[in-house]
XYZ file of C-alpha atoms in Angstrom:
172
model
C 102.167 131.893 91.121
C 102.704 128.830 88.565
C 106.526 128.834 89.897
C 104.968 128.450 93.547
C 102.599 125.717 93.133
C 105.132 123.863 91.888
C 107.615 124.371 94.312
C 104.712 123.745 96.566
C 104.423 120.149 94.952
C 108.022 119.230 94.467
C 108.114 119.753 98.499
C 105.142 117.788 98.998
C 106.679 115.168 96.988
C 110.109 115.241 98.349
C 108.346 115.192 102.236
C 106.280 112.059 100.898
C 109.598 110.501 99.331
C 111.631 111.430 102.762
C 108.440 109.572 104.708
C 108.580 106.782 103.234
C 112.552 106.502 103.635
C 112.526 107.219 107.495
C 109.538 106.010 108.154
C 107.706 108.920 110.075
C 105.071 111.298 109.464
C 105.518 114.051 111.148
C 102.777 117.017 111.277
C 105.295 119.695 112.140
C 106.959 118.718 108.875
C 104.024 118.999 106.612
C 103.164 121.797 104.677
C 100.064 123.628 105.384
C 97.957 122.769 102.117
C 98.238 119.003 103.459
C 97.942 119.527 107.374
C 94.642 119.393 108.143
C 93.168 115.657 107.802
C 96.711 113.921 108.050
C 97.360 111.785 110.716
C 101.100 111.477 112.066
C 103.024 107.894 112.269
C 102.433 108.193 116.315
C 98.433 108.270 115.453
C 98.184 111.833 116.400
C 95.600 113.941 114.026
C 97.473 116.702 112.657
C 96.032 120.434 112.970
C 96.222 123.914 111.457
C 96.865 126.565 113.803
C 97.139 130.196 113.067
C 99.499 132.379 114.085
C 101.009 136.530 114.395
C 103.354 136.706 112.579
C 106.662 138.984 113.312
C 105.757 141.781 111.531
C 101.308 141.370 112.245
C 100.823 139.037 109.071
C 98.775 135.343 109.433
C 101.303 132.430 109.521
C 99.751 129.275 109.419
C 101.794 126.184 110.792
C 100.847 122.382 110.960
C 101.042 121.048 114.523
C 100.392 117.989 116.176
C 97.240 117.531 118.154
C 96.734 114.974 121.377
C 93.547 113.702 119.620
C 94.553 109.942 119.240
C 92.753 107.972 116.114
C 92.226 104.249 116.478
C 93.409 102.187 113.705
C 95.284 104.589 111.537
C 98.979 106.081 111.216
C 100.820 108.042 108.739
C 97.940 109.333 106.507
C 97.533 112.387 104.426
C 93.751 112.734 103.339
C 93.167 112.664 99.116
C 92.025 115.685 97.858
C 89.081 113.385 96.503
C 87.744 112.806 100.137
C 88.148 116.411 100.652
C 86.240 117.178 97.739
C 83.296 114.352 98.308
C 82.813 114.984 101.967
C 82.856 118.942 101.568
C 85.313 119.648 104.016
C 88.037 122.200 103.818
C 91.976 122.127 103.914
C 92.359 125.317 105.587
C 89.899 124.486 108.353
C 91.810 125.975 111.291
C 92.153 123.262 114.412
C 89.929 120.517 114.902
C 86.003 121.497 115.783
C 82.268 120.405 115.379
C 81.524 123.591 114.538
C 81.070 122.368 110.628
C 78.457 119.739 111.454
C 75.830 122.656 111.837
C 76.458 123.731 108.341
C 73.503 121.589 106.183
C 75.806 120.984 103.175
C 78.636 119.382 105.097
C 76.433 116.807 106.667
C 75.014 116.245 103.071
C 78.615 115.393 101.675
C 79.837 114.059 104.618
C 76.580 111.299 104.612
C 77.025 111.352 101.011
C 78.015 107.189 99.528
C 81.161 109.020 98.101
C 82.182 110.138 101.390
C 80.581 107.758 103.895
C 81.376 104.573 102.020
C 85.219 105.934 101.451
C 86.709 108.632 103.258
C 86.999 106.305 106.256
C 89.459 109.020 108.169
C 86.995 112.043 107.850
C 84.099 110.045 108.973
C 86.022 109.011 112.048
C 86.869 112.609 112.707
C 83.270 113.644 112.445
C 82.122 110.269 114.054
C 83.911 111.450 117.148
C 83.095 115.172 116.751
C 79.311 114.158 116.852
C 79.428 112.021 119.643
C 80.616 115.140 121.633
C 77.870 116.733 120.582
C 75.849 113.990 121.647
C 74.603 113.255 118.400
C 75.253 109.070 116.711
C 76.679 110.173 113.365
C 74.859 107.088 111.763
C 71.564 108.376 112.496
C 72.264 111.890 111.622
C 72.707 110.311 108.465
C 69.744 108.575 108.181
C 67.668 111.350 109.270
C 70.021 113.673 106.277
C 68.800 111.438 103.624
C 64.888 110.910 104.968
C 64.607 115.157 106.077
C 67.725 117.318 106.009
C 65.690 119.761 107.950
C 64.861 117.652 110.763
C 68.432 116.498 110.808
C 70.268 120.094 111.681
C 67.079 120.939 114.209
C 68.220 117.297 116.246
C 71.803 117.909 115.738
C 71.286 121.463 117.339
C 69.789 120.925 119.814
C 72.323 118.011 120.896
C 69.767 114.919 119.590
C 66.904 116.275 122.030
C 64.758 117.703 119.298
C 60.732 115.807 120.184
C 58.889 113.732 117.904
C 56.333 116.905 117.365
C 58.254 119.817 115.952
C 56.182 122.249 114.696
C 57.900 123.424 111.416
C 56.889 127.532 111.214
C 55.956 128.967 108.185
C 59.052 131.079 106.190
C 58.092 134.900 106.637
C 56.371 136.654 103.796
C 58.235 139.302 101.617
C 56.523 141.784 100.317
């Protein structure tokens, strides 16, 4: 296990050395601990997929998406932004699914994340706006009543003014 963690790093090193000698960031080309959250030197976000293998086993390859990000190339995400806006490295493709989950939106509105982790909050900037939610004011809303926050963001930004909050069931 020790022997492949490091082989695992010596690769990720030697891809990041090779990089920065050509020039080119390639998703195809990056290993699969690193895929998800890079962007490629043609601005392209970078995906997991999942795959059958030949004999039935999960292989997991990095692939190049067509979802285009404004300003920035050639990027692998820090495993500190990973940790501080709660998102995962094996997340498979590129979804909003997450943004339902109350402790993403936490991290990802967090000053740690929000303030710093300018490529994930792009990602889910876009990723709410499909959703038809403005990522800034899910924020706000996170920080004033997490609650109230994943009832608008469910229901697409269209949750009223008078929500009636029911009571938790009784256990006996």
């Amino acid at each position: 296990m020790v022997v492949s963690i490091k082989y695992t790093m010596l690769f990720f090193a030697s891809t990041l050395l090779l990089q920065g000698a050509l020039g080119d960031l390639v998703c195809e080309e990056l290993p699969t601990n690193v895929c998800a959250f890079a962007i490629s030197s043609s601005g392209k976000r970078c995906l997991l997929e999942k795959s059958a293998g030949e004999y039935g086993n999960v292989e997991y390859q990095c692939k190049t998406s067509e979802v285009v990000v404004g300003e920035m190339k050639e990027h692998i995400e820090t495993k500190e932004c990973v940790n501080a806006c709660g998102v995962d490295r094996n997340s498979i493709g590129i979804s909003s699914d997450s943004l339902f989950e109350p402790r993403l939106a936490a991290k990802l509105c967090s000053p740690a994340c929000y303030q710093h982790c300018a490529n994930i909050v792009d990602l889910y900037f876009n990723l709410a706006a499909e959703e038809g939610v403005y990522l800034p004011d899910l924020c706000n809303q996170n920080r004033n009543n997490p609650h109230r926050a994943m009832i608008e963001l469910s229901s697409n930004g269209a949750a009223s003014e008078d929500v009636a909050y029911a009571p938790a069931p009784y256990s006996y």
